[in-house]
Amino acid sequence: MAFSHSSLKLQFLFPFFAVCLLLCHGFPAQHKNNPFHSPNHHRFASHNYRDALTKSILFFEGQRSGKLPSNQRMTWRRDSVLSDGSAMHVDLVGGYYDAGDNVKFGFPMAFTTTMLSWSVIEFGGLMKDELQNARNAVRWATDYLLKATAHPDTIYVQVGDANKDHACWERPEDMDTPRSVFKIDKNTPGSEVAAETAAALAAASLVFKRCDPSYSELLVTRAIRVFQFADKYRGAYSNGLKSVVCPFYCDFSGYQDELLWGAAWLQKATKNPIYLNYIQVNGQTLGAAESDNTFGWDNKHVGARILLSREFLVQKVQSLHDYKGHADNFICSLIPGAPFSSSQYTPGGLLFKMSDSNMQYVTSTSFLLVTYAKYLTSSRTIVNCGGSVVTPKKLRAMAKKQVDYLLGDNPLGMSYMVGYGPRYPQRIHHRASSLPSKSAHAAKIPCSSGFNYMNSQSPNPNILMGAVVGGPDQHDHFPDERSDYEQSEPATYVNAPLVGALAYLAHSFGQL
């Protein structure tokens, strides 16, 4: 068969397209030193991690606020609060509802964005068809964070009056509670929210660096400005905005961890020595060596240690040597029976940090375990816990055990991800999921009328696919009651780190 000029041209261009795809999707080279490689891994998994990955990303579409796009897949959700920000003459339409209510809290939204971005940075190359969906989930957040940081030295950190919102049980689409807007600025600082927002924008800039360079540049430029504001005007937002943000997302750990975390992300995103110098000068005063081994929306020290340990292990930045030791201390705190072990586990084997939304610590820790294992493998290094050697393989096995528990390998045989497996929570604490959708009940359901649905024993009519709830108590019990927000409420920051862990597991078992 004769080749046309166009087909010859395509043959010539194919390597170029292949390189572009590689740059865009970041598929890792498959060679024996591949840091993803897990020797002797089994090809037969008890769980469909790929299915769980798909659902864990789909969940974010159920949390969207604002004008929904034409390709919205969770179709029982509709547009909501299209005038957010108008009270302050700013556009704050969009972003995510953090959990089961209808408030937009900037602090957990920013952390969610950072962790979703980190999931894509480390494991996006393994995600195949889900990579674009994961990027879309990141972008839905960053588009909003760009709006919230549009004015210099000001960040809009919350939309909605949480107390009045919680006095109602209504769909986002029906919302009529006050959409009050709250901000931090020079006079009312909020270093933790500002630095976390800077971390989110910096991390997300790496997600889009090759595929959308101009958007990436916008994100990192804004991150730099926001971090300067966070550092220059120091103070906790829980002080100036106490009546608004407490007890919902009150900052208990101080803002020092976010400043270290934000600087670590800016160092990674910009490679500007100013941030490395900042970390070297300020690391100790910002708590680099503290033994607070809980990683979640409030405390970022452990995440910063793991992230900075990579710069030493993989990039050979010798001045960050101590962060390998700090990261190892966190790992040793998780190992039952190790000399420095400080972690509790349920009888069924679940990491247990606290009764309120414990699963967020399970997912964030699982992510850190597979990520640190990747860094250790790259540098051919191990962890030493008081004479006990802990290998990357051991870390991956620990992460897998936690994720498997979440997906159903537990005393109740219950998946804590909605829509995954034969048995999962039916009555999650989530307004939009528990009230009839607009297509099923077009008329407005007023504020107080919604409590009839909240107090009902009926399963939620709308399946919030992929939502991971707070999880069981320390005895592996789970009542599946809608009123029990500590155990039955999902949240964006529970799912965000799980995305990365599931991508790794799906790949390692040959499902991706």
Short mmCIF file of C-alpha atoms in Angstrom, two decimals:
data_model
loop_
_atom_site.label_atom_id
_atom_site.label_comp_id
_atom_site.label_asym_id
_atom_site.label_seq_id
_atom_site.Cartn_x
_atom_site.Cartn_y
_atom_site.Cartn_z
CA MET A 1 0.00 0.00 0.00
CA ALA A 2 1.32 3.41 -0.95
CA PHE A 3 1.91 5.90 1.86
CA SER A 4 0.56 9.40 1.38
CA HIS A 5 2.64 12.43 2.27
CA SER A 6 0.37 13.00 5.25
CA SER A 7 0.99 9.53 6.65
CA LEU A 8 4.75 10.00 6.20
CA LYS A 9 4.36 13.31 7.99
CA LEU A 10 2.48 11.55 10.79
CA GLN A 11 5.23 8.94 11.02
CA PHE A 12 7.74 11.74 11.34
CA LEU A 13 5.66 13.59 13.93
CA PHE A 14 4.74 10.55 16.02
CA PRO A 15 7.88 10.65 18.19
CA PHE A 16 7.16 14.33 18.86
CA PHE A 17 3.59 13.53 19.94
CA ALA A 18 4.88 10.67 22.07
CA VAL A 19 7.25 13.02 23.86
CA CYS A 20 4.41 15.51 24.39
CA LEU A 21 2.25 12.76 25.84
CA LEU A 22 5.09 11.72 28.10
CA LEU A 23 5.52 15.31 29.27
CA CYS A 24 1.80 15.78 29.69
CA HIS A 25 0.94 12.56 31.42
CA GLY A 26 4.27 11.85 33.06
CA PHE A 27 4.15 8.08 32.61
CA PRO A 28 7.22 6.72 34.39
CA ALA A 29 9.87 4.85 32.52
CA GLN A 30 9.54 1.14 33.20
CA HIS A 31 13.00 0.04 34.23
CA LYS A 32 14.42 -1.93 37.10
CA ASN A 33 15.27 1.13 39.16
CA ASN A 34 11.76 2.52 38.80
CA PRO A 35 10.86 3.88 42.25
CA PHE A 36 7.30 2.58 41.79
CA HIS A 37 8.57 -0.96 41.43
CA SER A 38 7.65 -3.20 44.30
CA PRO A 39 9.64 -6.44 44.08
CA ASN A 40 7.74 -9.71 44.41
CA HIS A 41 4.37 -8.02 44.48
CA HIS A 42 1.38 -10.25 43.98
CA ARG A 43 -0.68 -9.83 40.85
CA PHE A 44 -3.86 -10.94 42.60
CA ALA A 45 -5.42 -8.29 44.76
CA SER A 46 -8.39 -8.75 47.05
CA HIS A 47 -9.64 -5.33 45.95
CA ASN A 48 -10.30 -3.50 42.73
CA TYR A 49 -8.10 -0.50 43.46
CA ARG A 50 -8.71 0.92 40.01
CA ASP A 51 -12.46 1.03 40.63
CA ALA A 52 -11.85 2.62 44.02
CA LEU A 53 -9.53 5.19 42.40
CA THR A 54 -12.16 6.13 39.82
CA LYS A 55 -14.77 6.59 42.55
CA SER A 56 -12.44 8.47 44.92
CA ILE A 57 -11.95 11.15 42.24
CA LEU A 58 -15.60 11.15 41.14
CA PHE A 59 -16.55 12.09 44.71
CA PHE A 60 -15.18 15.60 44.19
CA GLU A 61 -17.85 16.29 41.56
CA GLY A 62 -20.47 15.74 44.26
CA GLN A 63 -18.80 18.43 46.39
CA ARG A 64 -18.71 21.11 43.69
CA SER A 65 -20.18 24.50 44.39
CA GLY A 66 -21.15 27.01 41.71
CA LYS A 67 -22.00 26.61 38.04
CA LEU A 68 -21.56 22.96 37.09
CA PRO A 69 -19.96 22.11 33.74
CA SER A 70 -21.66 20.23 30.89
CA ASN A 71 -19.48 17.17 31.54
CA GLN A 72 -20.59 16.89 35.19
CA ARG A 73 -20.86 13.15 35.86
CA MET A 74 -22.61 13.23 39.24
CA THR A 75 -25.80 14.46 37.64
CA TRP A 76 -28.05 14.55 40.70
CA ARG A 77 -26.14 17.67 41.74
CA ARG A 78 -27.12 21.00 40.14
CA ASP A 79 -25.84 24.60 40.14
CA SER A 80 -25.73 26.28 43.54
CA VAL A 81 -24.97 29.69 45.09
CA LEU A 82 -24.13 31.55 41.89
CA SER A 83 -23.77 34.89 43.68
CA ASP A 84 -21.18 33.90 46.30
CA GLY A 85 -18.94 36.85 47.14
CA SER A 86 -21.41 39.49 46.03
CA ALA A 87 -21.80 40.64 49.64
CA MET A 88 -18.19 41.92 49.39
CA HIS A 89 -18.34 42.77 45.66
CA VAL A 90 -16.02 39.90 44.73
CA ASP A 91 -16.56 36.77 42.64
CA LEU A 92 -16.30 33.74 44.93
CA VAL A 93 -18.45 31.38 42.88
CA GLY A 94 -17.11 27.83 42.66
CA GLY A 95 -14.83 25.75 44.84
CA TYR A 96 -15.84 22.86 47.07
CA TYR A 97 -18.12 22.27 50.01
CA ASP A 98 -15.71 20.65 52.45
CA ALA A 99 -17.97 17.96 53.85
CA GLY A 100 -21.68 17.38 54.42
CA ASP A 101 -22.71 20.99 54.89
CA ASN A 102 -22.96 23.98 52.55
CA VAL A 103 -20.16 26.24 53.78
CA LYS A 104 -16.98 26.89 51.82
CA PHE A 105 -14.12 26.79 54.33
CA GLY A 106 -10.87 28.00 52.79
CA PHE A 107 -8.48 26.25 55.17
CA PRO A 108 -9.52 22.63 54.52
CA MET A 109 -10.18 23.43 50.84
CA ALA A 110 -6.59 24.57 50.41
CA PHE A 111 -5.23 21.47 52.19
CA THR A 112 -7.44 19.27 50.00
CA THR A 113 -5.95 20.99 46.95
CA THR A 114 -2.39 20.48 48.15
CA MET A 115 -2.97 16.77 48.79
CA LEU A 116 -4.82 16.17 45.51
CA SER A 117 -1.95 17.88 43.73
CA TRP A 118 0.67 15.84 45.60
CA SER A 119 -1.24 12.68 44.65
CA VAL A 120 -1.01 13.67 40.99
CA ILE A 121 2.64 14.80 41.23
CA GLU A 122 3.78 11.47 42.70
CA PHE A 123 1.39 9.01 41.07
CA GLY A 124 -0.36 10.82 38.19
CA GLY A 125 1.88 8.98 35.74
CA LEU A 126 0.20 5.75 36.83
CA MET A 127 -3.40 6.98 36.64
CA LYS A 128 -4.01 6.44 32.90
CA ASP A 129 -7.60 7.49 32.10
CA GLU A 130 -8.11 8.96 35.57
CA LEU A 131 -5.30 11.50 35.27
CA GLN A 132 -7.45 14.06 33.49
CA ASN A 133 -10.26 13.60 36.01
CA ALA A 134 -7.77 14.14 38.83
CA ARG A 135 -6.46 17.28 37.14
CA ASN A 136 -10.02 18.54 36.73
CA ALA A 137 -10.57 18.00 40.47
CA VAL A 138 -7.46 20.06 41.25
CA ARG A 139 -8.44 22.81 38.83
CA TRP A 140 -11.94 23.18 40.27
CA ALA A 141 -10.24 24.13 43.52
CA THR A 142 -7.43 26.29 42.13
CA ASP A 143 -9.79 28.34 39.96
CA TYR A 144 -11.57 29.23 43.20
CA LEU A 145 -8.37 29.85 45.19
CA LEU A 146 -7.20 32.26 42.48
CA LYS A 147 -10.44 34.22 42.98
CA ALA A 148 -10.02 34.14 46.75
CA THR A 149 -6.49 35.58 46.48
CA ALA A 150 -7.11 38.10 43.69
CA HIS A 151 -6.46 41.12 45.93
CA PRO A 152 -2.94 41.55 47.38
CA ASP A 153 -2.59 40.98 51.14
CA THR A 154 -6.16 39.71 51.35
CA ILE A 155 -7.59 36.19 51.23
CA TYR A 156 -11.28 35.38 51.35
CA VAL A 157 -11.26 32.36 53.64
CA GLN A 158 -14.92 31.47 54.12
CA VAL A 159 -18.27 31.83 52.42
CA GLY A 160 -21.31 31.05 54.53
CA ASP A 161 -22.24 31.45 58.18
CA ALA A 162 -21.47 28.02 59.63
CA ASN A 163 -23.71 28.36 62.67
CA LYS A 164 -26.73 29.37 60.60
CA ASP A 165 -25.91 26.80 57.94
CA HIS A 166 -25.78 24.03 60.54
CA ALA A 167 -29.18 25.11 61.86
CA CYS A 168 -30.65 24.04 58.51
CA TRP A 169 -30.72 20.77 56.61
CA GLU A 170 -31.09 21.82 53.00
CA ARG A 171 -29.70 21.10 49.55
CA PRO A 172 -26.97 23.39 48.22
CA GLU A 173 -29.33 24.10 45.33
CA ASP A 174 -31.95 25.48 47.77
CA MET A 175 -29.59 27.36 50.03
CA ASP A 176 -31.05 30.46 51.65
CA THR A 177 -28.82 30.81 54.72
CA PRO A 178 -26.55 33.90 54.76
CA ARG A 179 -23.61 33.70 52.35
CA SER A 180 -21.50 35.92 54.57
CA VAL A 181 -17.93 36.42 53.34
CA PHE A 182 -14.96 36.40 55.71
CA LYS A 183 -11.41 37.45 54.93
CA ILE A 184 -7.95 37.75 56.38
CA ASP A 185 -5.74 40.77 55.71
CA LYS A 186 -2.95 42.83 57.29
CA ASN A 187 -5.16 43.76 60.24
CA THR A 188 -6.67 40.29 60.70
CA PRO A 189 -3.85 37.92 59.74
CA GLY A 190 -4.19 34.21 59.15
CA SER A 191 -0.77 32.76 58.44
CA GLU A 192 -1.97 29.15 58.51
CA VAL A 193 -4.68 29.66 55.87
CA ALA A 194 -2.46 31.90 53.76
CA ALA A 195 0.53 29.54 53.86
CA GLU A 196 -1.67 26.51 53.13
CA THR A 197 -3.19 28.40 50.20
CA ALA A 198 0.32 29.16 48.97
CA ALA A 199 1.21 25.47 49.31
CA ALA A 200 -1.91 24.51 47.32
CA LEU A 201 -1.17 26.95 44.50
CA ALA A 202 2.50 25.95 44.36
CA ALA A 203 1.75 22.21 44.36
CA ALA A 204 -0.96 22.65 41.72
CA SER A 205 1.47 24.63 39.53
CA LEU A 206 3.47 21.39 39.20
CA VAL A 207 0.34 19.47 38.17
CA PHE A 208 -0.12 21.81 35.19
CA LYS A 209 3.53 22.64 34.48
CA ARG A 210 3.76 20.64 31.24
CA CYS A 211 0.15 20.55 30.08
CA ASP A 212 -0.86 24.14 30.72
CA PRO A 213 2.31 26.21 31.27
CA SER A 214 0.54 29.57 31.36
CA TYR A 215 -1.92 28.39 34.04
CA SER A 216 0.97 26.84 35.97
CA GLU A 217 2.85 30.13 35.85
CA LEU A 218 -0.22 32.01 37.11
CA LEU A 219 -0.53 29.57 40.02
CA VAL A 220 3.11 29.73 41.11
CA THR A 221 3.27 33.52 40.78
CA ARG A 222 0.21 33.82 43.01
CA ALA A 223 1.67 31.27 45.45
CA ILE A 224 4.79 33.42 45.87
CA ARG A 225 2.73 36.52 46.65
CA VAL A 226 0.41 34.70 49.05
CA PHE A 227 3.32 33.13 50.95
CA GLN A 228 4.96 36.54 51.38
CA PHE A 229 1.70 37.77 52.92
CA ALA A 230 1.51 34.70 55.20
CA ASP A 231 5.04 35.21 56.47
CA LYS A 232 5.02 39.01 56.75
CA TYR A 233 1.76 39.37 58.67
CA ARG A 234 1.96 36.56 61.17
CA GLY A 235 -0.97 35.47 63.26
CA ALA A 236 -3.58 32.73 63.58
CA TYR A 237 -6.90 33.19 61.84
CA SER A 238 -8.53 31.47 64.81
CA ASN A 239 -7.83 34.63 66.79
CA GLY A 240 -9.23 37.30 64.48
CA LEU A 241 -12.06 35.15 63.11
CA LYS A 242 -12.66 32.98 66.16
CA SER A 243 -16.44 33.31 66.24
CA VAL A 244 -16.61 32.36 62.56
CA VAL A 245 -14.13 29.50 62.11
CA CYS A 246 -14.24 27.89 65.57
CA PRO A 247 -15.06 25.21 66.48
CA PHE A 248 -15.35 24.07 62.86
CA TYR A 249 -11.81 24.58 61.53
CA CYS A 250 -10.15 26.18 64.50
CA ASP A 251 -6.36 26.05 64.23
CA PHE A 252 -5.01 24.02 67.15
CA SER A 253 -1.47 23.36 65.94
CA GLY A 254 -0.45 26.98 65.30
CA TYR A 255 0.62 28.45 61.98
CA GLN A 256 4.30 27.47 62.13
CA ASP A 257 3.69 24.10 60.45
CA GLU A 258 1.96 25.77 57.49
CA LEU A 259 4.82 28.24 57.02
CA LEU A 260 7.31 25.36 56.82
CA TRP A 261 4.98 23.36 54.56
CA GLY A 262 4.31 26.35 52.30
CA ALA A 263 8.04 27.10 51.99
CA ALA A 264 8.70 23.42 51.18
CA TRP A 265 6.18 23.48 48.34
CA LEU A 266 7.50 26.78 46.97
CA GLN A 267 11.02 25.37 47.08
CA LYS A 268 9.84 22.36 45.08
CA ALA A 269 7.81 24.45 42.62
CA THR A 270 10.28 27.29 41.99
CA LYS A 271 13.73 25.85 42.81
CA ASN A 272 14.50 29.38 44.01
CA PRO A 273 17.25 29.22 46.67
CA ILE A 274 15.40 31.83 48.70
CA TYR A 275 13.01 29.11 49.94
CA LEU A 276 15.76 26.62 50.73
CA ASN A 277 17.45 29.37 52.73
CA TYR A 278 14.14 30.17 54.46
CA ILE A 279 13.77 26.51 55.48
CA GLN A 280 17.36 26.31 56.72
CA VAL A 281 17.06 29.51 58.77
CA ASN A 282 13.54 28.99 60.13
CA GLY A 283 13.07 25.21 60.17
CA GLN A 284 13.74 24.70 63.85
CA THR A 285 11.65 27.62 65.06
CA LEU A 286 8.81 26.45 62.80
CA GLY A 287 8.83 23.05 64.51
CA ALA A 288 10.70 20.83 62.07
CA ALA A 289 11.86 18.48 64.82
CA GLU A 290 8.64 18.28 66.86
CA SER A 291 7.25 14.81 67.46
CA ASP A 292 3.65 15.63 66.52
CA ASN A 293 3.00 12.60 64.36
CA THR A 294 -0.53 13.42 63.21
CA PHE A 295 -0.93 14.64 59.63
CA GLY A 296 -4.21 16.22 58.56
CA TRP A 297 -5.94 19.50 57.70
CA ASP A 298 -4.62 21.17 60.86
CA ASN A 299 -1.05 19.91 61.30
CA LYS A 300 1.36 19.73 58.34
CA HIS A 301 4.70 19.07 60.09
CA VAL A 302 4.86 15.40 59.07
CA GLY A 303 4.02 16.19 55.45
CA ALA A 304 6.73 18.85 55.34
CA ARG A 305 9.27 16.37 56.75
CA ILE A 306 8.46 13.75 54.12
CA LEU A 307 8.46 16.32 51.30
CA LEU A 308 11.78 17.84 52.38
CA SER A 309 13.35 14.42 52.92
CA ARG A 310 12.92 13.88 49.18
CA GLU A 311 15.13 16.87 48.47
CA PHE A 312 17.87 15.21 50.52
CA LEU A 313 17.28 11.60 49.36
CA VAL A 314 16.59 12.16 45.67
CA GLN A 315 17.93 15.64 44.89
CA LYS A 316 20.94 15.24 47.25
CA VAL A 317 20.41 18.59 48.99
CA GLN A 318 22.78 17.89 51.88
CA SER A 319 21.58 20.78 54.02
CA LEU A 320 18.22 19.00 54.41
CA HIS A 321 19.83 15.86 55.86
CA ASP A 322 17.98 16.24 59.16
CA TYR A 323 14.59 15.86 57.46
CA LYS A 324 15.38 12.23 56.66
CA GLY A 325 15.76 11.68 60.41
CA HIS A 326 12.56 13.62 61.14
CA ALA A 327 10.68 11.58 58.54
CA ASP A 328 12.10 8.33 59.93
CA ASN A 329 10.89 9.30 63.41
CA PHE A 330 7.36 9.57 62.02
CA ILE A 331 7.64 6.15 60.36
CA CYS A 332 8.96 4.59 63.59
CA SER A 333 6.02 6.06 65.51
CA LEU A 334 3.70 3.94 63.33
CA ILE A 335 5.45 0.57 63.77
CA PRO A 336 3.80 -1.51 66.51
CA GLY A 337 6.42 -2.73 68.96
CA ALA A 338 9.16 -0.39 67.68
CA PRO A 339 11.09 1.50 70.41
CA PHE A 340 9.46 4.84 69.50
CA SER A 341 6.03 3.54 68.55
CA SER A 342 3.24 5.87 69.65
CA SER A 343 0.36 4.88 67.39
CA GLN A 344 -2.83 3.11 68.38
CA TYR A 345 -4.64 0.56 66.23
CA THR A 346 -8.13 -0.88 66.55
CA PRO A 347 -8.48 -4.62 67.21
CA GLY A 348 -9.14 -4.97 63.48
CA GLY A 349 -5.89 -3.19 62.60
CA LEU A 350 -7.01 0.34 61.69
CA LEU A 351 -4.74 3.24 62.62
CA PHE A 352 -6.71 5.20 65.21
CA LYS A 353 -5.85 8.83 65.96
CA MET A 354 -9.12 10.36 67.14
CA SER A 355 -12.84 9.72 67.19
CA ASP A 356 -13.82 12.61 64.89
CA SER A 357 -13.20 11.75 61.23
CA ASN A 358 -10.42 9.30 62.01
CA MET A 359 -10.29 8.06 58.41
CA GLN A 360 -8.59 11.30 57.31
CA TYR A 361 -5.51 10.20 59.28
CA VAL A 362 -5.69 6.74 57.76
CA THR A 363 -5.73 8.08 54.20
CA SER A 364 -3.08 10.76 54.77
CA THR A 365 -0.76 8.30 56.52
CA SER A 366 -1.25 5.69 53.79
CA PHE A 367 -0.29 8.28 51.20
CA LEU A 368 2.83 9.30 53.13
CA LEU A 369 3.85 5.64 53.48
CA VAL A 370 3.74 4.87 49.74
CA THR A 371 5.31 8.23 48.91
CA TYR A 372 8.18 7.84 51.37
CA ALA A 373 8.67 4.27 50.11
CA LYS A 374 9.08 5.75 46.63
CA TYR A 375 11.74 8.21 47.83
CA LEU A 376 13.58 5.51 49.79
CA THR A 377 13.56 3.17 46.78
CA SER A 378 14.93 5.92 44.53
CA SER A 379 17.82 6.49 46.91
CA ARG A 380 18.23 2.81 47.92
CA THR A 381 17.75 3.71 51.56
CA ILE A 382 15.87 2.18 54.51
CA VAL A 383 14.50 3.34 57.85
CA ASN A 384 16.15 2.26 61.09
CA CYS A 385 13.85 2.14 64.11
CA GLY A 386 16.07 1.53 67.11
CA GLY A 387 17.94 -1.28 65.41
CA SER A 388 14.90 -2.64 63.59
CA VAL A 389 15.21 -2.23 59.81
CA VAL A 390 12.10 -1.00 58.00
CA THR A 391 12.20 -1.37 54.22
CA PRO A 392 10.14 0.39 51.53
CA LYS A 393 8.37 -2.93 51.01
CA LYS A 394 7.26 -2.87 54.66
CA LEU A 395 5.93 0.67 54.29
CA ARG A 396 3.92 -0.31 51.22
CA ALA A 397 2.51 -3.33 53.03
CA MET A 398 1.44 -1.12 55.93
CA ALA A 399 -0.28 1.30 53.56
CA LYS A 400 -2.01 -1.55 51.73
CA LYS A 401 -3.32 -2.95 55.00
CA GLN A 402 -4.87 0.40 55.92
CA VAL A 403 -6.43 0.91 52.48
CA ASP A 404 -7.72 -2.68 52.47
CA TYR A 405 -9.37 -2.13 55.84
CA LEU A 406 -11.03 1.01 54.45
CA LEU A 407 -12.28 -0.94 51.42
CA GLY A 408 -13.80 -3.79 53.44
CA ASP A 409 -11.17 -6.01 55.08
CA ASN A 410 -12.42 -5.28 58.58
CA PRO A 411 -14.50 -6.97 61.30
CA LEU A 412 -17.77 -5.59 59.88
CA GLY A 413 -16.97 -6.45 56.26
CA MET A 414 -17.94 -2.83 55.57
CA SER A 415 -16.42 -0.64 52.87
CA TYR A 416 -16.09 2.90 54.18
CA MET A 417 -16.16 4.24 50.62
CA VAL A 418 -19.70 4.91 49.41
CA GLY A 419 -20.48 2.92 46.28
CA TYR A 420 -17.52 0.55 46.58
CA GLY A 421 -18.11 -3.10 47.40
CA PRO A 422 -21.32 -4.91 48.37
CA ARG A 423 -21.71 -3.21 51.77
CA TYR A 424 -21.08 0.46 52.44
CA PRO A 425 -22.60 3.31 54.52
CA GLN A 426 -26.19 4.06 53.50
CA ARG A 427 -26.99 7.03 55.76
CA ILE A 428 -24.05 9.38 55.44
CA HIS A 429 -24.16 12.79 57.14
CA HIS A 430 -24.45 14.84 53.96
CA ARG A 431 -27.24 17.20 53.06
CA ALA A 432 -27.19 16.88 49.27
CA SER A 433 -26.95 13.09 49.41
CA SER A 434 -29.69 12.64 52.02
CA LEU A 435 -32.30 14.98 50.51
CA PRO A 436 -34.16 14.17 47.27
CA SER A 437 -32.45 15.62 44.21
CA LYS A 438 -33.99 18.44 42.17
CA SER A 439 -34.98 15.95 39.48
CA ALA A 440 -36.87 13.85 42.04
CA HIS A 441 -38.31 16.79 44.01
CA ALA A 442 -38.22 20.05 42.07
CA ALA A 443 -39.88 22.18 44.76
CA LYS A 444 -37.71 23.88 47.37
CA ILE A 445 -37.25 21.95 50.61
CA PRO A 446 -37.13 24.65 53.33
CA CYS A 447 -34.48 24.89 56.04
CA SER A 448 -36.25 23.10 58.88
CA SER A 449 -38.26 20.65 56.73
CA GLY A 450 -35.02 18.98 55.73
CA PHE A 451 -34.56 17.60 59.24
CA ASN A 452 -37.37 15.13 58.52
CA TYR A 453 -35.00 13.53 56.04
CA MET A 454 -31.99 13.90 58.31
CA ASN A 455 -33.79 12.06 61.14
CA SER A 456 -35.14 9.34 58.85
CA GLN A 457 -33.75 5.80 58.92
CA SER A 458 -34.12 5.52 55.14
CA PRO A 459 -30.96 5.18 53.05
CA ASN A 460 -29.77 8.33 51.32
CA PRO A 461 -31.53 8.69 47.95
CA ASN A 462 -28.45 10.03 46.13
CA ILE A 463 -25.29 7.96 46.12
CA LEU A 464 -22.29 10.21 46.76
CA MET A 465 -20.03 7.86 44.84
CA GLY A 466 -16.53 7.51 46.25
CA ALA A 467 -17.15 9.44 49.47
CA VAL A 468 -15.06 8.13 52.36
CA VAL A 469 -16.74 8.65 55.72
CA GLY A 470 -15.19 9.34 59.12
CA GLY A 471 -15.06 5.60 59.81
CA PRO A 472 -15.42 3.21 62.73
CA ASP A 473 -14.62 3.88 66.37
CA GLN A 474 -11.64 2.48 68.27
CA HIS A 475 -13.46 -0.84 68.68
CA ASP A 476 -14.19 -1.20 64.93
CA HIS A 477 -17.86 -0.32 65.48
CA PHE A 478 -19.83 1.74 62.97
CA PRO A 479 -23.52 2.53 63.57
CA ASP A 480 -24.26 4.00 60.08
CA GLU A 481 -26.39 6.78 61.53
CA ARG A 482 -26.87 10.06 59.68
CA SER A 483 -26.79 12.10 62.88
CA ASP A 484 -23.34 10.77 63.79
CA TYR A 485 -21.18 13.28 61.93
CA GLU A 486 -17.97 12.09 63.61
CA GLN A 487 -18.24 8.68 61.94
CA SER A 488 -20.67 9.19 59.05
CA GLU A 489 -19.59 12.46 57.45
CA PRO A 490 -17.35 12.44 54.36
CA ALA A 491 -14.86 15.24 53.61
CA THR A 492 -12.71 16.32 50.68
CA TYR A 493 -9.51 16.09 52.75
CA VAL A 494 -10.26 12.44 53.54
CA ASN A 495 -10.36 11.55 49.84
CA ALA A 496 -7.54 13.74 48.53
CA PRO A 497 -4.55 11.73 49.81
CA LEU A 498 -6.34 8.43 49.14
CA VAL A 499 -6.28 9.23 45.41
CA GLY A 500 -2.49 8.88 45.37
CA ALA A 501 -2.40 5.72 47.49
CA LEU A 502 -5.04 4.03 45.32
CA ALA A 503 -3.20 4.96 42.11
CA TYR A 504 -0.05 3.33 43.47
CA LEU A 505 -1.89 0.16 44.59
CA ALA A 506 -3.85 -0.16 41.34
CA HIS A 507 -0.58 0.09 39.40
CA SER A 508 1.34 -2.33 41.60
CA PHE A 509 -1.32 -5.00 41.17
CA GLY A 510 -1.45 -4.58 37.42
CA GLN A 511 -4.88 -2.93 37.38
CA LEU A 512 -3.58 0.23 35.67
#
